[in-house]
CSV table of C-alpha atoms in Angstrom, one decimal:
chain,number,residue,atom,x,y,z
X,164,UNK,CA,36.9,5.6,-0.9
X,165,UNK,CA,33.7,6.1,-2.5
X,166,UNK,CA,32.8,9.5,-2.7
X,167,UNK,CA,28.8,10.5,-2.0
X,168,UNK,CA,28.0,12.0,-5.0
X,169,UNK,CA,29.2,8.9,-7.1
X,170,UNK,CA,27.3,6.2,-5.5
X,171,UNK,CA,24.8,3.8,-7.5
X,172,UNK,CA,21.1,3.7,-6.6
X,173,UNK,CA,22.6,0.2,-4.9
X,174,UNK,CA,25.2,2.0,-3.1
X,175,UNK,CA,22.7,4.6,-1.4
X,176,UNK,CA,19.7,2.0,-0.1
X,177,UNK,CA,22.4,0.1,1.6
X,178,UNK,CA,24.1,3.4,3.1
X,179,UNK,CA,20.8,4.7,4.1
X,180,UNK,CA,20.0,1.4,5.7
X,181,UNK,CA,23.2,2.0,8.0
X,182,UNK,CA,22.6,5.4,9.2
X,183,UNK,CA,20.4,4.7,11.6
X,184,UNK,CA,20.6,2.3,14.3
X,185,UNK,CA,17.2,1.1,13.9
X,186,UNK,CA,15.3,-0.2,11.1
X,187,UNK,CA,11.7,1.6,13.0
X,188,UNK,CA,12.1,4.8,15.2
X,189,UNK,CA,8.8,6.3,15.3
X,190,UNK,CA,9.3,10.2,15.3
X,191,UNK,CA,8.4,13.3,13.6
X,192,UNK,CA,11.1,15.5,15.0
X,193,UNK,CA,14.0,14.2,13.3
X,194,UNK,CA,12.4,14.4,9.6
X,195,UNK,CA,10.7,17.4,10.5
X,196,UNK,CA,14.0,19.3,11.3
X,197,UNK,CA,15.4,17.8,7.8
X,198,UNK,CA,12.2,19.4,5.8
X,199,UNK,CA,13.0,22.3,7.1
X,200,UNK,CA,16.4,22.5,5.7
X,201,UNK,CA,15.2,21.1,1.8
X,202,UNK,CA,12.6,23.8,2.2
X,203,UNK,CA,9.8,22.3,-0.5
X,204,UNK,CA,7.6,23.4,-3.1
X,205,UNK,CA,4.5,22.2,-2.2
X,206,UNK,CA,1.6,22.1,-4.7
X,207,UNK,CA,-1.7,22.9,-4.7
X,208,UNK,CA,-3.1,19.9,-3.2
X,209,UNK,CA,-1.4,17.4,-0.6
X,210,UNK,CA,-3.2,13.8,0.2
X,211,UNK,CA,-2.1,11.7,2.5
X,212,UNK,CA,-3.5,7.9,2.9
X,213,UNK,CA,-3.7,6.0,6.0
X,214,UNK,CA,-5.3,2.5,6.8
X,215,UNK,CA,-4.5,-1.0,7.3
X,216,UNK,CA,-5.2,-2.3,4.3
X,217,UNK,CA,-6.5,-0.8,0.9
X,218,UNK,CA,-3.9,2.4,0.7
X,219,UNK,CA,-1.7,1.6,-2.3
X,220,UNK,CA,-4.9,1.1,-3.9
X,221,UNK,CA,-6.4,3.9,-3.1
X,222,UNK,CA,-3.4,6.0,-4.1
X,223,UNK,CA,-3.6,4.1,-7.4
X,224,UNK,CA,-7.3,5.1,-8.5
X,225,UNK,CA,-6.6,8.8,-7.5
X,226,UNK,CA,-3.9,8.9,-9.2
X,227,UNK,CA,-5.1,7.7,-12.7
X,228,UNK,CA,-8.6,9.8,-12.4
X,229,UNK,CA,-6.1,12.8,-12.0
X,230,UNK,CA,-4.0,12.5,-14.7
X,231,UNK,CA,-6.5,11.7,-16.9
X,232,UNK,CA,-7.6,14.8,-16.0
X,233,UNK,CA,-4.3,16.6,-17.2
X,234,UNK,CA,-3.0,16.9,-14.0
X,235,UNK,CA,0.9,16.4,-12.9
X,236,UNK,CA,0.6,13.9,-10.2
X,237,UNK,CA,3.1,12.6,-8.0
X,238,UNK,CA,2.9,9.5,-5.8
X,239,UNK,CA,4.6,7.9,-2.9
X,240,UNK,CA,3.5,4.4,-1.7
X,241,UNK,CA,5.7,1.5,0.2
X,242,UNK,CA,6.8,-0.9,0.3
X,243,UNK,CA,7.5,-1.6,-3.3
X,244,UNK,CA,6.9,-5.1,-5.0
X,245,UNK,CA,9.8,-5.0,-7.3
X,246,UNK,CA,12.2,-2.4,-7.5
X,247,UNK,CA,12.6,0.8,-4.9
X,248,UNK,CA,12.4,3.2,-7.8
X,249,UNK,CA,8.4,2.0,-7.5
X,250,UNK,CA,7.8,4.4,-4.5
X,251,UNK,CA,8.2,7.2,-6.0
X,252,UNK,CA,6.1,8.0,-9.3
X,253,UNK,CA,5.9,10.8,-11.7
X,254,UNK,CA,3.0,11.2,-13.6
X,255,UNK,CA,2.8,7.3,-13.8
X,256,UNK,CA,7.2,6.9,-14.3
X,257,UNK,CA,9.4,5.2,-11.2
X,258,UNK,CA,11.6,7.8,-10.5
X,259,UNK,CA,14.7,7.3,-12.1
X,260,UNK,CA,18.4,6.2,-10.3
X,261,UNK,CA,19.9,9.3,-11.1
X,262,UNK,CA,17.0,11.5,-9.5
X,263,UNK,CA,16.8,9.0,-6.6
X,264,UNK,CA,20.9,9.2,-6.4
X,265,UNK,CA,20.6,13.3,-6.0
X,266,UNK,CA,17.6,13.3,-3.6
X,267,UNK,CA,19.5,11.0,-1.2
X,268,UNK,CA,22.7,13.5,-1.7
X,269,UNK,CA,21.4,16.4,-1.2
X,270,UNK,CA,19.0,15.4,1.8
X,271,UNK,CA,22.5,13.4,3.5
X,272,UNK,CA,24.3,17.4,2.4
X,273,UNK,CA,21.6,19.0,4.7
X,274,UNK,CA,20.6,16.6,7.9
X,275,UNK,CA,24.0,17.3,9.2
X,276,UNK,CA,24.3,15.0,12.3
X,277,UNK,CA,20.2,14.3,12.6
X,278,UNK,CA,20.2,10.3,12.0
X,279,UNK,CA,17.0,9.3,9.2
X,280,UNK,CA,15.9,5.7,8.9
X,281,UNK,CA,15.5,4.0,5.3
X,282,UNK,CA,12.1,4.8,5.1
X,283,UNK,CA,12.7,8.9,6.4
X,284,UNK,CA,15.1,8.8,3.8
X,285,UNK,CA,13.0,7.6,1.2
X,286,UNK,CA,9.8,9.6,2.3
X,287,UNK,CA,12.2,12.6,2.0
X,288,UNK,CA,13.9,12.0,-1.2
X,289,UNK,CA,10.1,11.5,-2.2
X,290,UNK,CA,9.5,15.2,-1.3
X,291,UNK,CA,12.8,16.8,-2.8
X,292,UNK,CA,12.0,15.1,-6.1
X,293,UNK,CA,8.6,16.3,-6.1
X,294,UNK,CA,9.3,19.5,-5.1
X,295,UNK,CA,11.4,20.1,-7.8
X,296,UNK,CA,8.9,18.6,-10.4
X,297,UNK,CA,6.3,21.5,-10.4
X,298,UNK,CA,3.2,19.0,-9.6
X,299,UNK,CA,-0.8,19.8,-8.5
X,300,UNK,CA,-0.9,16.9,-6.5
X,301,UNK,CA,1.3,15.1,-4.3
X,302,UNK,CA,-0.4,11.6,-3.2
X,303,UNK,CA,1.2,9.9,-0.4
X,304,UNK,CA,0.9,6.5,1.7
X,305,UNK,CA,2.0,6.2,5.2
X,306,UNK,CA,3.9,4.1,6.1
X,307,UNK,CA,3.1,2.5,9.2
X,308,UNK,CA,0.2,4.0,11.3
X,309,UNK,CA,0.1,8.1,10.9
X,310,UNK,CA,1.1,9.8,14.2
X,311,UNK,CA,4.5,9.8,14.2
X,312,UNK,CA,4.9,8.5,10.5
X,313,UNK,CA,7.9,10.3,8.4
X,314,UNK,CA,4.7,11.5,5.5
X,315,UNK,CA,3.0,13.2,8.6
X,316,UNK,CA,5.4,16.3,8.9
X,317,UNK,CA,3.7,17.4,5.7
X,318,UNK,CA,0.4,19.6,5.8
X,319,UNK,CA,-2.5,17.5,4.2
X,320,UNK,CA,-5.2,19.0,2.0
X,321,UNK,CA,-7.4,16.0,2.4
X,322,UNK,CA,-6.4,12.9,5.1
X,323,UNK,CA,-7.7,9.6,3.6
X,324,UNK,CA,-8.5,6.5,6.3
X,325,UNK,CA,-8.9,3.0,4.9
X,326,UNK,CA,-9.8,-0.2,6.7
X,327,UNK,CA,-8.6,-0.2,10.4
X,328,UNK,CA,-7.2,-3.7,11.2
X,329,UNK,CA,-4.8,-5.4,13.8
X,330,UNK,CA,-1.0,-5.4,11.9
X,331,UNK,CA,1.8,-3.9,13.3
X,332,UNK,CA,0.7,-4.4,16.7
X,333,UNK,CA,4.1,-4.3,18.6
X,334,UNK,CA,4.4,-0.9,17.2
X,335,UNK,CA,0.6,0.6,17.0
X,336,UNK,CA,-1.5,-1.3,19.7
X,337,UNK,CA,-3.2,-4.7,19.9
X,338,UNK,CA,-6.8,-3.8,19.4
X,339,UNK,CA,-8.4,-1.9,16.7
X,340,UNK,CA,-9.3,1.4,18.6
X,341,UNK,CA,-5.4,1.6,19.6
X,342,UNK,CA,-4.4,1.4,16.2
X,343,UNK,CA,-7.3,3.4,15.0
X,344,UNK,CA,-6.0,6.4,17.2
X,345,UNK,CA,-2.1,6.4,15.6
X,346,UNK,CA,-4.1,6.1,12.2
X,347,UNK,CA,-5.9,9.1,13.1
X,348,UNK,CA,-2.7,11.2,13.4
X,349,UNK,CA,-2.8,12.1,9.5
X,350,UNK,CA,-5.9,14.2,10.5
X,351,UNK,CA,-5.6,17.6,11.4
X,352,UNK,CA,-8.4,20.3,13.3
X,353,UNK,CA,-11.0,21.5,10.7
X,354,UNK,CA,-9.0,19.5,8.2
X,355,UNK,CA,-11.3,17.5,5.5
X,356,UNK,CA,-11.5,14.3,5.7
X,357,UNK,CA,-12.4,10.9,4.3
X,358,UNK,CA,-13.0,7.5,5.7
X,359,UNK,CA,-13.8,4.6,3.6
X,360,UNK,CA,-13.7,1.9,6.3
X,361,UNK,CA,-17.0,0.7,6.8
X,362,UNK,CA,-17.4,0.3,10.6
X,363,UNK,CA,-14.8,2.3,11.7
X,364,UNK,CA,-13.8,2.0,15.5
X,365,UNK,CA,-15.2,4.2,18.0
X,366,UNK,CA,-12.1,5.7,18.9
X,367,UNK,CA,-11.5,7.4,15.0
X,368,UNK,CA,-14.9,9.0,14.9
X,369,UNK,CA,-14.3,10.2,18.5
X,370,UNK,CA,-11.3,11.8,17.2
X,371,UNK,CA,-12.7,12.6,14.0
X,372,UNK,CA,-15.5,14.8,16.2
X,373,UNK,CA,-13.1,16.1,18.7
X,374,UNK,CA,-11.2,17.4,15.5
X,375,UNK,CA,-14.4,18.9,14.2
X,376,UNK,CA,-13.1,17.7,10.9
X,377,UNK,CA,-15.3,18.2,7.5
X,378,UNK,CA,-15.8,14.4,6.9
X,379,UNK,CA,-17.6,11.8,4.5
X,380,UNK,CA,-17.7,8.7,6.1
X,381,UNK,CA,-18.7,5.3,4.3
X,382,UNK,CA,-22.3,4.2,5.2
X,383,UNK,CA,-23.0,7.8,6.2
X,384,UNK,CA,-22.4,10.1,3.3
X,385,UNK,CA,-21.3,7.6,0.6
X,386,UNK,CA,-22.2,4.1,-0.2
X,387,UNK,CA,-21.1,1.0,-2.5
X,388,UNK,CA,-23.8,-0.8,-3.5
X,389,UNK,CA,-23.1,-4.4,-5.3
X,390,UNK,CA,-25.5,-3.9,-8.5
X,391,UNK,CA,-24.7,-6.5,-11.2
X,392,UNK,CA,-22.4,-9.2,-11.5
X,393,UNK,CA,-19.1,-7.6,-11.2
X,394,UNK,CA,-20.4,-4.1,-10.6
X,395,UNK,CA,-20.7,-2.3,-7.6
X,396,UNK,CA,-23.2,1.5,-7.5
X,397,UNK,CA,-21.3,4.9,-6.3
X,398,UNK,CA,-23.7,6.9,-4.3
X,399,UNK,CA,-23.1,10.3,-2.4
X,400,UNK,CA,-26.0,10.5,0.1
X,401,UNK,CA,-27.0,13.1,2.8
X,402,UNK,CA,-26.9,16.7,3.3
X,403,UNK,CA,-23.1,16.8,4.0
X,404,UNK,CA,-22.3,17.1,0.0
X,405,UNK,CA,-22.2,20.0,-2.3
X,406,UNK,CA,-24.5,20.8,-5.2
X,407,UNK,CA,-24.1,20.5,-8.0
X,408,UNK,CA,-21.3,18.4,-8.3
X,409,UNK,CA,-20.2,16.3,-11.5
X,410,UNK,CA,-19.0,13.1,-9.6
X,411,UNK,CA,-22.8,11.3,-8.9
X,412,UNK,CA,-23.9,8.3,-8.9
X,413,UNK,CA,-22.4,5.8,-11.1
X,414,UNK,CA,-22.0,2.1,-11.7
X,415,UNK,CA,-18.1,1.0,-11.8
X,416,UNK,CA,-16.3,-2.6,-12.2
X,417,UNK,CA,-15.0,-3.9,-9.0
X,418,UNK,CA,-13.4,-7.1,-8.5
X,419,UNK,CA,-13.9,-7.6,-4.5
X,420,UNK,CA,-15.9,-5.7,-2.2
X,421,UNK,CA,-12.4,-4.3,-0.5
X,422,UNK,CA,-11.9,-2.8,-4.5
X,423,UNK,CA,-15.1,-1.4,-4.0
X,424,UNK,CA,-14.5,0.2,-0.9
X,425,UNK,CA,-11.5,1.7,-2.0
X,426,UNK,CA,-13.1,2.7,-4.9
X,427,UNK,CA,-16.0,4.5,-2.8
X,428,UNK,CA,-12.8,6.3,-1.0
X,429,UNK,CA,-11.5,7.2,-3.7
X,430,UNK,CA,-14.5,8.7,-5.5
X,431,UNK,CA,-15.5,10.6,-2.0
X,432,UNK,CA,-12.0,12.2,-1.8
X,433,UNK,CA,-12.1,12.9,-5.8
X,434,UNK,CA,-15.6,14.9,-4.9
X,435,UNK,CA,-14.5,16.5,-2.0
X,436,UNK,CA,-11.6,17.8,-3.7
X,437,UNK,CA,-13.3,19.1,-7.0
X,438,UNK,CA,-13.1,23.1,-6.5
X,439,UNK,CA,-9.6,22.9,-6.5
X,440,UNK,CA,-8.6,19.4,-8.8
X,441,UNK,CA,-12.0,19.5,-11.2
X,442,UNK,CA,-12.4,16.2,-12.8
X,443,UNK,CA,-15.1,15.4,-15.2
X,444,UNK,CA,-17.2,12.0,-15.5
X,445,UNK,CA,-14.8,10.7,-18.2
X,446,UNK,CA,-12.3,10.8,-16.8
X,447,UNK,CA,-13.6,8.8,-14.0
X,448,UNK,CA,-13.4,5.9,-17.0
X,449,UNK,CA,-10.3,4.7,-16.7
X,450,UNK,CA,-11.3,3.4,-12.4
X,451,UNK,CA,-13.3,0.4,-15.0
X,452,UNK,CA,-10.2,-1.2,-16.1
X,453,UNK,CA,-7.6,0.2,-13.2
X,454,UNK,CA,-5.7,-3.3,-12.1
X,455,UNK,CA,-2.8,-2.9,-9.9
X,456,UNK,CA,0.2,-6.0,-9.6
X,457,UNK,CA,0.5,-8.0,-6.5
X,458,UNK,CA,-3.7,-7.5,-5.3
X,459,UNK,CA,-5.4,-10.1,-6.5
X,460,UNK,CA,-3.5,-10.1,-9.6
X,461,UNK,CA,-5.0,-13.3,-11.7
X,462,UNK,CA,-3.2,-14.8,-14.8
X,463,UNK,CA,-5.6,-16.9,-16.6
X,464,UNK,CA,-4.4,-20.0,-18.0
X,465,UNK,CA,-4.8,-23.7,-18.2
X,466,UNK,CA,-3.5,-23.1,-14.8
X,467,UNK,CA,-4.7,-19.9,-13.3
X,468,UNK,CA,-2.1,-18.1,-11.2
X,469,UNK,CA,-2.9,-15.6,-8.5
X,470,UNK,CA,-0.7,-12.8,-7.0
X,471,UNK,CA,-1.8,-10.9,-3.5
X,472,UNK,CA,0.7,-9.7,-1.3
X,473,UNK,CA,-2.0,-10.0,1.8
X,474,UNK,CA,0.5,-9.4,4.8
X,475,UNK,CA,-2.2,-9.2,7.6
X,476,UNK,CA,-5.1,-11.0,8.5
X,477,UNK,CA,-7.9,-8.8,6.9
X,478,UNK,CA,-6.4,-8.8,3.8
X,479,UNK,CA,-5.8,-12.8,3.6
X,480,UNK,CA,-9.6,-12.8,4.8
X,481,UNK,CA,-10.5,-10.6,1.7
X,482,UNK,CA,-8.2,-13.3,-0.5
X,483,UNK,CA,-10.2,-16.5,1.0
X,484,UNK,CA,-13.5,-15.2,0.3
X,485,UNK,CA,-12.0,-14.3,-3.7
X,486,UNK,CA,-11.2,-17.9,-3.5
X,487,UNK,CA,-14.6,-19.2,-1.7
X,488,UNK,CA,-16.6,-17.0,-4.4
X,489,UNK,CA,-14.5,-18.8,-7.3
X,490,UNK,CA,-14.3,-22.6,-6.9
X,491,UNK,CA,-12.3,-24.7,-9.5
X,492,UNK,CA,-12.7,-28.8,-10.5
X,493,UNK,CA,-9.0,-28.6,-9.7
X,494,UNK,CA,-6.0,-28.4,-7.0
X,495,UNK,CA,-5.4,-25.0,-5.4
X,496,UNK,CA,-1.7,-24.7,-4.7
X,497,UNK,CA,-0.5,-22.0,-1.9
X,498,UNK,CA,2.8,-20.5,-2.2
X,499,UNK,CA,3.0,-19.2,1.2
X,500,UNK,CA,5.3,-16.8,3.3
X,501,UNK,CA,4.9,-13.9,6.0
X,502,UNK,CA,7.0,-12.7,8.3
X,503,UNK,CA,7.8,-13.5,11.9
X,504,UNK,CA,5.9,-10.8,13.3
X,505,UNK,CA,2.3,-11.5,11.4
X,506,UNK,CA,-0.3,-13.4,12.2
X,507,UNK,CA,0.7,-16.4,10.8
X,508,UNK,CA,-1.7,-18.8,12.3
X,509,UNK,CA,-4.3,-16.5,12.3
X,510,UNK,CA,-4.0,-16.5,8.2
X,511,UNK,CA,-3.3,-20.2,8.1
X,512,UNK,CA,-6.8,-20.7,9.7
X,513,UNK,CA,-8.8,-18.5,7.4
X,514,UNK,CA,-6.9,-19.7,3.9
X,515,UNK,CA,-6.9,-23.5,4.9
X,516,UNK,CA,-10.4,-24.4,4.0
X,517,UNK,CA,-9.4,-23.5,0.2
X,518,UNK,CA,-5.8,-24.4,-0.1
X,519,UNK,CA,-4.9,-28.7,-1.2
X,520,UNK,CA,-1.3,-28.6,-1.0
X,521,UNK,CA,1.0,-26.0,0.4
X,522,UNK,CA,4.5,-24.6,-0.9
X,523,UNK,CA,6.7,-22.2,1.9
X,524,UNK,CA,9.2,-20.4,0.7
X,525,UNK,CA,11.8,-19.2,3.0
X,526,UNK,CA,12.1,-15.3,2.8
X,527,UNK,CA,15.6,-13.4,3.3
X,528,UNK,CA,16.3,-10.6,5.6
X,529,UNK,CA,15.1,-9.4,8.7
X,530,UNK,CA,11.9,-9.9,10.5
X,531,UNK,CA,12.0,-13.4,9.0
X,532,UNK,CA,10.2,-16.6,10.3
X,533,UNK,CA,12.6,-19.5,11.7
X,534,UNK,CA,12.2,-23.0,9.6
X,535,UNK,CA,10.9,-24.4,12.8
X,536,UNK,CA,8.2,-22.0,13.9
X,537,UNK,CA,7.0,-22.0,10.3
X,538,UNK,CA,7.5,-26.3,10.0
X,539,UNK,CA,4.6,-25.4,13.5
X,540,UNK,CA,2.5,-22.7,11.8
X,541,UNK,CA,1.9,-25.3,8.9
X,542,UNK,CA,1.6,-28.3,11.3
X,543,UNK,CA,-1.3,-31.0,10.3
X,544,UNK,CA,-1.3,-29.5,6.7
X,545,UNK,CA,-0.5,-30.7,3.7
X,546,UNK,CA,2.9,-29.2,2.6
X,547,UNK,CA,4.3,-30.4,-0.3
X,548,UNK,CA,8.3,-30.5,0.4
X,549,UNK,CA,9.7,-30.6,3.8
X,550,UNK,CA,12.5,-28.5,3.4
X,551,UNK,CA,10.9,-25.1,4.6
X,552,UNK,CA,14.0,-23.5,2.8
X,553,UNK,CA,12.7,-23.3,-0.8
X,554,UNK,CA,13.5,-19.7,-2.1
X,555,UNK,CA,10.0,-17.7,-3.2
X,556,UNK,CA,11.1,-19.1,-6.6
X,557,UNK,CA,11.8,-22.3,-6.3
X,558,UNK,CA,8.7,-22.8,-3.6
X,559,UNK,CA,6.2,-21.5,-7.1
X,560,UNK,CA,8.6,-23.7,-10.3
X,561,UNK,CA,7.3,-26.5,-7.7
X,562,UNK,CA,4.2,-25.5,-7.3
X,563,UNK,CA,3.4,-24.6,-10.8
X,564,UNK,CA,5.2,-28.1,-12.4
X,565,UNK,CA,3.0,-30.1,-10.1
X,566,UNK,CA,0.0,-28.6,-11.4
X,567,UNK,CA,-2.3,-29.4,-13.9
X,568,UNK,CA,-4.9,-28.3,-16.1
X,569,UNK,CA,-7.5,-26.3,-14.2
X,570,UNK,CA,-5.6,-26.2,-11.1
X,571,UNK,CA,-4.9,-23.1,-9.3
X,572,UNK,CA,-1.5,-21.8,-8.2
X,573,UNK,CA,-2.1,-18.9,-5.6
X,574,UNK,CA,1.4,-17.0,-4.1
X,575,UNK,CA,0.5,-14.5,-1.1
X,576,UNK,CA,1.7,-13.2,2.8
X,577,UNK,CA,4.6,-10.9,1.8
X,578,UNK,CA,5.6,-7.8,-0.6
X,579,UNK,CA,8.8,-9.9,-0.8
X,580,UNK,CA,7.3,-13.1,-1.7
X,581,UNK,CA,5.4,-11.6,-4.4
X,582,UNK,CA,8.1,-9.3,-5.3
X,583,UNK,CA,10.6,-11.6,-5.8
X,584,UNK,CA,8.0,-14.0,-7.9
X,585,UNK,CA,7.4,-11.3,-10.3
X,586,UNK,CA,10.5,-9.9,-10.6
X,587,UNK,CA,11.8,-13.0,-12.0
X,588,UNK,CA,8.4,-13.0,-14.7
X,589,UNK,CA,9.6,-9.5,-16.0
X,590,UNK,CA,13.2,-11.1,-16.5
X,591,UNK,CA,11.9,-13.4,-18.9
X,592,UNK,CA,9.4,-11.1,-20.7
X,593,UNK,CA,10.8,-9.4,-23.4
X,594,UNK,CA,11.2,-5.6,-24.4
């Protein structure tokens, strides 16, 4: 038998998979009680992200301005598009198998009988390799809502709030003030705070006061502005900011206006953060040309391809207006998947006004959609096989082969979907 301590990256993921009996048990005891056993480092500053929609993102931009500021950064965001070793960053590097391989050793040494699911696992090893890694800044996503997420056992510096949107809803609530109060779990009393949503529901600023939490709110303390084409204006307004500060008001390049509101979220946290991270305006620079792979990701060409893992209605919302804003002479092509428990007619109805022909591709796994309730989600469309069991690349060779010049090939509804499309891209680019 295998023993632990020689087991591939490969060979852990699928352990950790069986160690639990559920894929989702929403707790903090159990990786609480296992933090206490690796006993941490922790650095300077803690961030912890929250939101519907918008937190890799958000995680992104911080994390560039800070190491172009000089400072070690380490990041944790989920699910990855590719490969695992994605979640967990290093100054900018995927952690590597062999650091991934140790983590999940040392963290299955010292849990003892205490059963972790894959992503308290993962959220741990992300903590052991950081701690070990003497960083400044540890930047991490939750998960899935924020009260009894695994990344809430740790202490935040600074709790960042997105956009507050229905997903999730067996787990979180099904209206927006339901989810908005698990969201609000990253928060902590007198804790700073940022929220970049821009009509947040009533039940996060009530807990946001009840907190008496040091907050910049979007629309209240800081605005984005559309300016010129392309651009949107920073602005920190009110009494609630310090002077002087060097992060003002600027114009910066955003593609949407959900990259702009992240953007504003980002800049806000960045400011409210300067006595103990100082950054300086150039290094604000690099937020002009910051792209990240599977948002809105465009490959121009004779035929234009476009990448957005949009996995909830909000986010396919944000991806139909991209489209409405951007009209071609030609075909738009949708390489479409979500899982079962999305709103898959929900994002049908708001994509179906810019999509000609439709491609499904049949995902793998659990949570999946049955052929037949997808063949009904897609009902009165026009799909372009029948089958309803192309893989994600088959469904886009299809879609891209039946294209022609200035068409559009758009692939979006799933991390895996998108994943799996790119992955096979980087197999056929060289070096």
């Amino acid at each position: 038998m295998q023993g632990l301590a020689d087991r591939t990256l490969s060979d852990w993921l699928t352990y950790i998979e069986s160690v639990h009996p559920r894929m989702i048990d929403l707790s903090l005891d159990r990786p609480r009680r296992v933090l206490h056993c690796l006993r941490p480092n922790i650095p300077k500053v803690v961030i912890t992200v929250a939101g519907t929609n918008g937190k890799g993102s958000t995680v992104s931009m911080l994390d560039a301005v800070y190491r172009a500021a000089g400072y070690r950064v380490g990041t944790y965001t989920s699910p990855h598009l590719v490969h695992y070793r994605e979640r967990i960053r290093i100054n900018g590097s995927t952690a590597s198998d062999d650091s991934l391989c140790q983590a999940f050793h040392h963290i299955d040494q010292v849990r003892g009988a205490i059963p972790l699911t894959y992503f308290e696992f993962g959220t741990l090893a992300a903590v052991e390799i950081f701690s070990n890694a003497s960083l400044d800044v540890w930047i991490m996503e939750v998960g899935m809502g924020g009260r009894l997420d695994a990344v809430n056992v740790l202490e935040p510096d600074l709790a960042i709030i997105t956009s507050v949107d229905l997903d999730h809803q067996t787990w979180l609530g099904d209206s927006r003030d339901a989810i908005a109060k698990e969201k609000a779990g990253i928060l902590r009393f007198k804790g700073r705070a940022v929220v970049s949503d821009p009509a947040p529901p009533e039940a996060l600023l009530s807990r946001l006061g009840t907190l008496q939490c040091e907050l910049r709110l979007m629309n209240r303390d800081f605005r984005m502005d559309a300016a010129t084409t392309g651009k949107w204006g920073f602005s920190p307004v009110g009494p609630a900011w310090r002077e002087p500060s060097l992060i003002g008001d600027l114009e910066i390049n955003a593609s949407s206006p959900a990259w702009a509101q992240n953007i504003g979220g980002s800049l806000a946290a960045l400011r409210m953060l300067e006595d103990e991270l100082p950054v300086a305006p150039k290094h604000l620079e690099v937020l002009q040309t910051l792209t990240l792979p599977g948002r809105q990701q465009r490959n121009e060409g004779a035929i234009t391809t476009w990448f957005d893992v949009s996995h909830n209605l909000q986010a396919a919302t944000a991806l139909a207006g991209q489209l409405c804003a951007d009209p071609i002479a030609g075909k738009t092509r949708a390489v479409f998947a979500m899982l079962e428990d999305k709103d898959i007619a929900g994002t049908v109805a708001v994509m179906r006004d810019y999509v000609d022909y439709w491609y499904p591709a049949a995902l793998s796994g659990p949570r999946t959609i049955s052929a037949s309730d997808f063949r009904s989600a897609l009902d009165g469309l026009r799909v372009a096989h029948q089958g309803f069991s192309a893989s994600p690349r088959e469904a886009y060779r299809m879609a891209v082969e039946a294209s022609e010049a200035g068409d559009r090939v758009v692939v979006f509804g799933s991390f895996y979907l998108v994943g799996d499309i790119l992955d096979r891209q980087l197999e056929r680019t060289p070096g």
